[in-house]
Tab-separated table of C-alpha atoms in Angstrom:
chain	number	residue	atom	x	y	z
A	1	MET	CA	-5.166	-8.432	26.137
A	2	ILE	CA	-4.162	-6.735	22.802
A	3	VAL	CA	-7.054	-5.695	20.512
A	4	ILE	CA	-6.277	-4.907	16.762
A	5	ILE	CA	-9.113	-2.887	14.911
A	6	GLY	CA	-8.861	-3.949	11.393
A	7	GLY	CA	-8.312	-7.325	9.842
A	8	GLY	CA	-6.184	-6.326	6.730
A	9	ILE	CA	-2.835	-7.365	5.755
A	10	CYS	CA	-1.228	-5.085	8.233
A	11	GLY	CA	-3.501	-6.016	11.290
A	12	LEU	CA	-3.203	-9.543	10.434
A	13	GLY	CA	0.333	-9.511	10.145
A	14	ILE	CA	0.660	-7.792	13.476
A	15	GLY	CA	-1.628	-10.186	15.177
A	16	TRP	CA	0.339	-13.043	13.845
A	17	ARG	CA	3.537	-12.132	15.338
A	18	LEU	CA	1.810	-11.264	18.742
A	19	ALA	CA	-0.129	-14.515	18.789
A	20	LYS	CA	3.229	-16.377	17.794
A	21	ALA	CA	4.909	-14.654	20.697
A	22	GLY	CA	2.155	-15.992	23.140
A	23	ARG	CA	0.196	-12.594	23.545
A	24	ASP	CA	-3.658	-12.823	24.001
A	25	VAL	CA	-4.744	-11.070	20.588
A	26	THR	CA	-8.180	-10.123	19.502
A	27	LEU	CA	-8.536	-8.905	15.896
A	28	ILE	CA	-12.007	-7.145	15.141
A	29	ASP	CA	-12.872	-6.224	11.651
A	30	ARG	CA	-15.936	-4.483	10.381
A	31	GLY	CA	-16.472	-6.875	7.496
A	32	GLU	CA	-14.325	-10.292	6.754
A	33	ALA	CA	-10.637	-10.177	7.470
A	34	ALA	CA	-8.189	-9.869	4.509
A	35	MET	CA	-10.778	-8.186	2.244
A	36	ALA	CA	-11.331	-4.523	1.600
A	37	ALA	CA	-8.100	-2.728	0.689
A	38	THR	CA	-5.915	-5.921	0.908
A	39	TRP	CA	-8.240	-7.824	-1.211
A	40	ALA	CA	-8.493	-4.969	-3.765
A	41	ALA	CA	-4.839	-4.295	-4.379
A	42	ALA	CA	-2.766	-5.477	-7.052
A	43	GLY	CA	0.225	-6.863	-5.145
A	44	MET	CA	3.001	-4.858	-6.364
A	45	LEU	CA	6.160	-4.620	-4.390
A	46	ALA	CA	7.884	-1.811	-6.394
A	47	PRO	CA	9.622	0.651	-3.922
A	48	GLN	CA	12.253	1.777	-6.872
A	49	ALA	CA	9.716	2.110	-9.804
A	50	GLU	CA	7.216	3.820	-7.726
A	51	ALA	CA	9.603	6.190	-6.002
A	52	GLU	CA	8.411	9.796	-6.143
A	53	HIS	CA	9.610	13.248	-5.548
A	54	ALA	CA	9.179	14.464	-2.003
A	55	GLU	CA	8.841	10.946	-0.859
A	56	GLU	CA	12.416	10.343	-0.363
A	57	ALA	CA	12.195	9.773	3.458
A	58	LEU	CA	9.589	6.972	2.668
A	59	LEU	CA	12.267	5.006	0.441
A	60	PRO	CA	14.449	3.314	3.061
A	61	LEU	CA	11.324	1.661	4.827
A	62	ALA	CA	9.935	0.648	1.587
A	63	MET	CA	13.289	-0.793	0.326
A	64	GLU	CA	13.824	-2.703	3.432
A	65	SER	CA	10.153	-4.007	3.592
A	66	CYS	CA	10.605	-5.113	0.120
A	67	ARG	CA	13.932	-7.190	1.045
A	68	MET	CA	11.870	-9.017	3.519
A	69	TRP	CA	9.149	-10.151	1.233
A	70	GLN	CA	11.019	-13.263	0.098
A	71	SER	CA	11.464	-14.548	3.666
A	72	PHE	CA	7.975	-13.517	4.593
A	73	SER	CA	6.338	-15.144	1.710
A	74	ASP	CA	8.288	-18.530	2.450
A	75	GLU	CA	7.156	-18.203	6.179
A	76	LEU	CA	3.656	-17.709	5.144
A	77	ARG	CA	3.711	-20.815	2.741
A	78	ARG	CA	5.302	-23.031	5.586
A	79	CYS	CA	2.651	-21.892	7.843
A	80	SER	CA	-0.385	-22.116	5.903
A	81	GLY	CA	0.291	-24.453	3.014
A	82	ILE	CA	-0.501	-21.406	0.646
A	83	ASP	CA	1.991	-20.335	-2.192
A	84	VAL	CA	1.441	-16.481	-2.372
A	85	ASP	CA	2.705	-16.291	-5.957
A	86	TYR	CA	5.890	-14.375	-5.130
A	87	ARG	CA	7.322	-13.285	-8.670
A	88	THR	CA	10.736	-11.714	-9.296
A	89	GLU	CA	10.587	-11.003	-13.083
A	90	GLY	CA	10.833	-7.292	-12.345
A	91	THR	CA	9.060	-4.068	-13.369
A	92	LEU	CA	8.824	-2.232	-16.560
A	93	VAL	CA	7.998	1.425	-16.903
A	94	VAL	CA	7.312	2.451	-20.581
A	95	ALA	CA	6.919	5.657	-22.598
A	96	LEU	CA	4.893	6.135	-25.607
A	97	VAL	CA	4.861	9.667	-27.184
A	98	ARG	CA	7.845	12.138	-26.786
A	99	ASP	CA	6.589	13.782	-23.736
A	100	ASP	CA	6.396	10.642	-22.063
A	101	PHE	CA	9.901	9.633	-23.291
A	102	GLU	CA	11.365	13.020	-21.805
A	103	MET	CA	9.579	12.505	-18.492
A	104	LEU	CA	10.983	9.004	-18.326
A	105	GLU	CA	14.581	10.165	-18.906
A	106	HIS	CA	14.100	12.802	-16.382
A	107	ARG	CA	12.790	10.099	-13.754
A	108	PHE	CA	15.433	7.718	-14.775
A	109	THR	CA	18.102	10.334	-13.680
A	110	TYR	CA	16.258	11.149	-10.390
A	111	LEU	CA	15.888	7.442	-9.563
A	112	ARG	CA	19.588	6.767	-10.592
A	113	ASP	CA	20.759	9.790	-8.534
A	114	LEU	CA	18.982	8.245	-5.497
A	115	GLY	CA	21.374	5.126	-5.924
A	116	LEU	CA	18.516	2.735	-7.471
A	117	ASN	CA	19.325	-0.112	-9.646
A	118	LEU	CA	17.455	0.641	-12.720
A	119	GLU	CA	18.251	-0.003	-16.322
A	120	TRP	CA	17.411	2.285	-19.515
A	121	LEU	CA	15.990	0.423	-22.348
A	122	SER	CA	15.053	1.454	-25.934
A	123	GLY	CA	11.573	0.604	-27.244
A	124	ASP	CA	13.148	-2.421	-29.356
A	125	GLU	CA	14.754	-3.532	-26.077
A	126	ALA	CA	11.828	-3.419	-24.054
A	127	ARG	CA	9.800	-5.393	-26.652
A	128	GLN	CA	12.545	-8.154	-26.346
A	129	LYS	CA	11.419	-8.497	-22.700
A	130	GLU	CA	7.605	-8.083	-23.587
A	131	PRO	CA	7.072	-9.099	-27.293
A	132	TYR	CA	3.243	-7.791	-26.938
A	133	LEU	CA	4.027	-4.344	-26.214
A	134	SER	CA	2.971	-1.587	-28.349
A	135	ARG	CA	5.124	-0.606	-31.421
A	136	GLY	CA	4.720	2.883	-30.090
A	137	VAL	CA	6.713	2.144	-27.038
A	138	SER	CA	9.869	4.640	-27.450
A	139	GLY	CA	11.627	3.761	-24.166
A	140	ALA	CA	11.406	2.163	-20.863
A	141	LEU	CA	12.882	1.707	-17.353
A	142	PHE	CA	13.531	-1.763	-16.212
A	143	SER	CA	13.656	-2.414	-12.611
A	144	PRO	CA	14.597	-5.803	-11.746
A	145	GLU	CA	14.670	-5.639	-7.970
A	146	ASP	CA	10.814	-4.672	-8.044
A	147	HIS	CA	8.638	-7.837	-7.678
A	148	GLN	CA	5.158	-8.788	-6.965
A	149	VAL	CA	2.728	-11.042	-5.049
A	150	ASP	CA	-0.945	-12.359	-5.324
A	151	ASN	CA	-2.284	-10.106	-2.513
A	152	ARG	CA	-5.505	-12.099	-2.153
A	153	LEU	CA	-3.453	-15.344	-1.449
A	154	VAL	CA	-1.295	-13.460	0.933
A	155	GLY	CA	-4.473	-12.323	2.710
A	156	SER	CA	-5.710	-15.872	2.901
A	157	ALA	CA	-2.496	-17.138	4.125
A	158	LEU	CA	-2.092	-14.486	6.825
A	159	LYS	CA	-5.760	-15.279	8.210
A	160	ALA	CA	-4.994	-18.829	8.455
A	161	CYS	CA	-1.442	-18.271	10.000
A	162	TYR	CA	-3.081	-15.747	12.471
A	163	ILE	CA	-5.819	-18.265	13.627
A	164	GLU	CA	-3.214	-21.176	13.778
A	165	ALA	CA	-1.186	-19.302	16.046
A	166	GLY	CA	-3.844	-18.749	18.533
A	167	GLY	CA	-5.254	-15.430	17.617
A	168	HIS	CA	-8.890	-14.683	18.084
A	169	LEU	CA	-10.997	-13.193	15.167
A	170	ARG	CA	-14.266	-11.445	15.229
A	171	GLU	CA	-15.621	-10.661	11.767
A	172	ASN	CA	-18.378	-8.469	10.592
A	173	THR	CA	-18.017	-6.551	14.009
A	174	SER	CA	-17.692	-2.810	14.201
A	175	VAL	CA	-15.727	-1.166	16.944
A	176	ASP	CA	-18.151	1.568	18.184
A	177	GLU	CA	-15.678	3.528	20.465
A	178	ILE	CA	-11.991	3.243	21.781
A	179	LEU	CA	-12.334	3.518	25.689
A	180	THR	CA	-9.777	5.684	27.398
A	181	ASN	CA	-9.150	6.934	30.926
A	182	SER	CA	-6.731	9.539	32.223
A	183	GLY	CA	-4.759	9.706	29.052
A	184	ARG	CA	-4.338	5.958	28.388
A	185	VAL	CA	-6.391	3.332	26.438
A	186	THR	CA	-8.460	0.850	28.471
A	187	GLY	CA	-10.095	-1.122	25.710
A	188	VAL	CA	-13.059	-0.926	23.197
A	189	ARG	CA	-16.717	-0.991	23.133
A	190	VAL	CA	-18.512	-3.076	20.703
A	191	GLY	CA	-22.310	-2.754	20.824
A	192	ASP	CA	-23.010	-3.212	24.627
A	193	GLN	CA	-19.925	-5.131	25.210
A	194	GLU	CA	-16.888	-3.501	26.815
A	195	ILE	CA	-13.442	-5.248	25.839
A	196	LYS	CA	-10.663	-4.397	28.230
A	197	ALA	CA	-7.111	-4.111	26.646
A	198	GLU	CA	-3.868	-3.064	27.632
A	199	VAL	CA	-2.909	-2.262	23.976
A	200	VAL	CA	-5.441	-0.981	21.246
A	201	VAL	CA	-3.855	-1.027	17.787
A	202	VAL	CA	-5.538	0.903	14.991
A	203	ALA	CA	-5.103	-0.809	11.701
A	204	ALA	CA	-8.595	0.063	10.153
A	205	GLY	CA	-7.322	1.509	7.007
A	206	ALA	CA	-9.460	4.215	5.435
A	207	TRP	CA	-11.675	4.027	8.441
A	208	SER	CA	-9.311	4.566	10.953
A	209	ARG	CA	-10.297	8.127	11.444
A	210	ASN	CA	-14.049	7.417	12.003
A	211	ILE	CA	-13.509	5.121	15.044
A	212	ALA	CA	-15.079	7.261	18.098
A	213	GLY	CA	-13.550	7.750	21.540
A	214	LEU	CA	-10.068	9.418	20.637
A	215	PRO	CA	-9.349	13.001	21.111
A	216	PRO	CA	-8.593	15.002	17.797
A	217	GLU	CA	-4.819	14.844	18.650
A	218	ALA	CA	-4.794	11.131	18.968
A	219	SER	CA	-6.968	10.525	15.914
A	220	PRO	CA	-5.016	9.468	12.827
A	221	PRO	CA	-5.509	11.980	9.488
A	222	VAL	CA	-6.476	9.274	7.223
A	223	ARG	CA	-8.783	9.636	4.365
A	224	PRO	CA	-10.213	7.133	1.509
A	225	LEU	CA	-8.798	7.511	-1.984
A	226	LYS	CA	-10.735	5.560	-4.460
A	227	GLY	CA	-9.174	3.217	-7.012
A	228	GLN	CA	-11.101	1.243	-9.788
A	229	MET	CA	-9.702	-1.649	-11.357
A	230	VAL	CA	-10.263	-4.558	-13.610
A	231	ALA	CA	-9.097	-8.012	-14.376
A	232	ILE	CA	-8.654	-9.714	-17.816
A	233	GLN	CA	-7.977	-13.344	-18.335
A	234	MET	CA	-4.960	-14.241	-20.373
A	235	PRO	CA	-4.848	-17.482	-22.379
A	236	GLU	CA	-3.698	-20.253	-20.283
A	237	ALA	CA	-0.882	-21.203	-22.495
A	238	ALA	CA	0.181	-17.849	-23.677
A	239	HIS	CA	0.345	-15.243	-20.985
A	240	ILE	CA	0.800	-11.892	-22.962
A	241	LEU	CA	2.793	-10.214	-20.065
A	242	GLN	CA	5.364	-11.451	-17.732
A	243	HIS	CA	6.498	-8.467	-15.925
A	244	VAL	CA	4.790	-5.800	-14.066
A	245	LEU	CA	4.281	-2.868	-16.382
A	246	TRP	CA	3.537	0.750	-15.816
A	247	GLY	CA	2.531	3.123	-18.687
A	248	PRO	CA	1.580	6.607	-18.979
A	249	GLY	CA	-2.265	7.777	-18.009
A	250	ASN	CA	-4.150	10.725	-17.727
A	251	SER	CA	-5.992	12.894	-15.106
A	252	ILE	CA	-8.286	10.242	-13.941
A	253	VAL	CA	-5.745	7.442	-14.279
A	254	PRO	CA	-2.378	9.205	-13.418
A	255	SER	CA	-0.384	6.145	-14.620
A	256	ILE	CA	-1.717	2.663	-15.524
A	257	TYR	CA	-0.273	-0.459	-14.327
A	258	LEU	CA	-0.784	-4.075	-15.458
A	259	ALA	CA	-0.015	-6.935	-12.978
A	260	PRO	CA	0.094	-10.524	-14.395
A	261	LYS	CA	-0.569	-13.292	-12.108
A	262	SER	CA	0.343	-16.876	-12.295
A	263	ASP	CA	-3.189	-18.032	-12.682
A	264	GLY	CA	-3.642	-16.123	-15.835
A	265	ARG	CA	-5.295	-12.955	-14.562
A	266	LEU	CA	-4.091	-9.567	-15.499
A	267	ILE	CA	-4.690	-7.030	-12.958
A	268	ILE	CA	-5.291	-3.498	-14.364
A	269	GLY	CA	-5.484	-0.158	-12.473
A	270	ALA	CA	-6.163	2.309	-11.154
A	271	THR	CA	-8.118	5.395	-10.943
A	272	VAL	CA	-7.179	8.065	-8.123
A	273	GLU	CA	-10.397	9.693	-6.862
A	274	GLU	CA	-11.441	11.692	-3.826
A	275	MET	CA	-14.898	10.346	-3.661
A	276	GLY	CA	-15.077	9.512	0.206
A	277	PHE	CA	-16.376	6.065	0.731
A	278	ASP	CA	-18.126	5.587	-2.506
A	279	THR	CA	-16.924	2.280	-3.976
A	280	SER	CA	-19.256	2.349	-7.175
A	281	LEU	CA	-17.722	1.728	-10.588
A	282	THR	CA	-18.234	4.202	-13.229
A	283	ALA	CA	-17.952	3.996	-17.041
A	284	GLY	CA	-15.444	6.660	-17.201
A	285	GLY	CA	-13.327	5.034	-14.913
A	286	MET	CA	-13.409	1.607	-16.658
A	287	LEU	CA	-12.978	3.590	-20.169
A	288	GLU	CA	-9.819	5.424	-19.064
A	289	ILE	CA	-8.389	2.246	-17.363
A	290	LEU	CA	-8.869	0.047	-20.568
A	291	ARG	CA	-7.921	2.485	-22.921
A	292	SER	CA	-4.643	3.495	-21.247
A	293	ALA	CA	-3.907	-0.221	-20.790
A	294	TRP	CA	-4.677	-0.974	-24.353
A	295	GLU	CA	-2.330	1.692	-25.578
A	296	VAL	CA	0.812	-0.046	-23.943
A	297	LEU	CA	-0.478	-3.580	-24.388
A	298	PRO	CA	-2.950	-3.603	-27.342
A	299	GLY	CA	-3.317	-7.534	-27.064
A	300	ILE	CA	-5.795	-7.083	-24.348
A	301	TYR	CA	-8.535	-6.017	-26.740
A	302	ASP	CA	-9.963	-9.421	-27.366
A	303	LEU	CA	-9.317	-11.035	-24.063
A	304	PRO	CA	-12.267	-11.669	-21.732
A	305	LEU	CA	-12.961	-9.186	-18.885
A	306	VAL	CA	-13.714	-11.227	-15.739
A	307	GLU	CA	-13.591	-8.880	-12.719
A	308	SER	CA	-14.136	-5.227	-11.822
A	309	TRP	CA	-13.876	-3.510	-8.601
A	310	ALA	CA	-13.031	-0.569	-6.607
A	311	GLY	CA	-10.823	-0.141	-3.315
A	312	LEU	CA	-10.058	2.611	-0.812
A	313	ARG	CA	-6.530	3.392	-0.405
A	314	PRO	CA	-6.008	4.700	3.362
A	315	ALA	CA	-4.098	7.896	2.572
A	316	SER	CA	-2.582	9.903	5.321
A	317	ARG	CA	-2.146	13.653	4.979
A	318	ASP	CA	1.494	13.189	3.686
A	319	ASP	CA	0.661	9.880	1.903
A	320	ALA	CA	3.170	8.050	4.202
A	321	PRO	CA	2.023	5.274	6.768
A	322	ILE	CA	1.184	6.182	10.346
A	323	LEU	CA	3.153	3.548	12.705
A	324	GLY	CA	3.905	2.917	16.274
A	325	PRO	CA	3.089	4.375	19.537
A	326	THR	CA	1.238	7.691	20.080
A	327	GLU	CA	1.073	9.977	23.037
A	328	MET	CA	-1.742	8.286	24.545
A	329	ASP	CA	-0.474	5.199	26.620
A	330	GLY	CA	-1.490	1.915	24.978
A	331	LEU	CA	-2.759	3.297	21.549
A	332	VAL	CA	-0.618	2.096	18.616
A	333	MET	CA	-0.941	3.040	15.170
A	334	ALA	CA	-0.567	0.837	11.981
A	335	THR	CA	-2.459	2.655	9.241
A	336	GLY	CA	-2.367	5.327	6.319
A	337	HIS	CA	-0.281	2.988	3.848
A	338	HIS	CA	-1.777	4.515	0.883
A	339	ARG	CA	-0.683	2.485	-2.112
A	340	ASN	CA	1.977	0.627	-0.196
A	341	GLY	CA	0.007	-1.487	2.117
A	342	ILE	CA	1.073	-4.623	0.473
A	343	LEU	CA	4.624	-3.613	0.162
A	344	LEU	CA	4.987	-2.272	3.814
A	345	ALA	CA	3.373	-5.222	5.306
A	346	PRO	CA	6.236	-7.201	6.746
A	347	ILE	CA	8.262	-4.444	8.076
A	348	THR	CA	4.758	-3.116	9.709
A	349	ALA	CA	4.192	-6.451	11.292
A	350	ASP	CA	7.655	-6.630	12.593
A	351	THR	CA	8.216	-3.222	14.057
A	352	VAL	CA	4.768	-2.675	15.335
A	353	SER	CA	4.919	-6.060	17.110
A	354	ASP	CA	8.283	-5.634	18.347
A	355	TYR	CA	7.444	-2.175	19.773
A	356	ILE	CA	4.479	-3.847	21.711
A	357	LEU	CA	6.433	-6.795	22.789
A	358	THR	CA	9.565	-4.836	23.923
A	359	GLY	CA	8.986	-1.057	24.193
A	360	ASN	CA	11.481	-0.526	21.477
A	361	VAL	CA	10.823	1.977	18.765
A	362	ALA	CA	12.731	0.907	15.863
A	363	ASP	CA	14.744	3.900	14.166
A	364	ILE	CA	13.350	2.895	10.755
A	365	MET	CA	9.657	3.527	12.186
A	366	ARG	CA	10.357	6.787	14.086
A	367	PRO	CA	9.671	9.291	11.097
A	368	PHE	CA	6.322	7.764	10.559
A	369	MET	CA	4.819	8.161	13.994
A	370	LEU	CA	1.559	10.023	14.566
A	371	ASP	CA	3.573	13.020	16.431
A	372	ARG	CA	4.955	14.100	13.327
A	373	PHE	CA	1.586	15.805	12.223
A	374	SER	CA	1.345	17.783	15.381
A	375	LYS	CA	5.042	18.777	15.113
A	376	SER	CA	4.672	20.039	11.497
A	377	LEU	CA	1.648	22.086	12.878
A	378	THR	CA	3.960	23.449	15.565
A	379	ALA	CA	6.712	24.398	13.135
A	380	ALA	CA	3.989	25.966	10.783
A	381	GLY	CA	2.608	28.143	13.699
A	382	HIS	CA	6.232	29.142	14.762
A	383	HIS	CA	7.142	30.229	11.061
A	384	ALA	CA	3.945	32.096	10.894
A	385	MET	CA	4.816	33.883	14.264
A	386	ILE	CA	8.128	34.783	12.922
A	387	TYR	CA	6.756	36.208	9.813
A	388	GLN	CA	4.089	38.055	11.583
A	389	GLU	CA	6.733	39.502	13.926
A	390	SER	CA	8.847	40.427	10.891
A	391	VAL	CA	5.882	42.412	9.191
A	392	PRO	CA	5.895	46.311	10.199
A	393	VAL	CA	2.928	47.191	12.276
A	394	LYS	CA	1.119	50.585	11.272
A	395	ALA	CA	0.442	52.690	14.424
């Protein structure tokens, strides 16, 4: 028996792969599967436009997973009959005032130095691609290989595929404890019931660290990072945006994004807030999101606002995912994906399920295992010891 804790996009993806391989899999979710962070996301697949300084090690994993999405979406459609709205128009990142322009120029140089495929556009060239952009847009980056999906459709498709493959699903059920004995996992406890398992996969997103039963060294350092979002309905016959669009933000919304869906919804987000598990909406959050979006796409002003919500990104200590085996036998991680859960779903499903089935740890997964945190602490302690030994001690 394999137990997966968490029914988001990564837990469902791993479960689907394992069930297809004939393994006995039970997935347990504290709410409804494919909800929480999977439902709250915007569905962007943008490893190039979103590449950040100090996250270069994450780029190969993100790029490879992005390349997998076309076949992954095709497979989901064949299995479930659901088209997940995989779109390939590309992504625009725009600048408004001079400071934005200079920062975007610097970013363009940095991304090109990484070997990424991006184009520099003038403001007029950007408006040729998106005529409704603000006249104040002074320049833009265009990333043709950054795509998007409808994450809510992906969640529904994955859930259907997992069940069709023979996976067992227990929703609205909390795992109270991960059971261990002599350094290995033996199962989980749900209320008064103990479920025996040879493998337990922690894929519980922002809640991963809160599951009882694990020693501190086996507990993933994951915290919730709140993001407020809104959806605006575009006119059916005149969608005012075709590409995913990124623009400058502020201290509450570091950068604004707008993701148009084929059903006419325009997803706009998102705040970045250290608020624990609070998912309440705030007037200030809504104000900053809408103001930043209006500055790059003024045409949203008269469109109906149809939905607003907040999600919790599962952020690890270094903002990279935690994947694969741990020092505790039978305990496997698939959590901490931060803002990249949708993007990294295919490669997470494949590498984690392959490890469970074969024992093979893929090279591309190795930098993201849980033990990197203990190694970094050991290294930090070693450097501190060297420093202390180098300081003269007064008698």
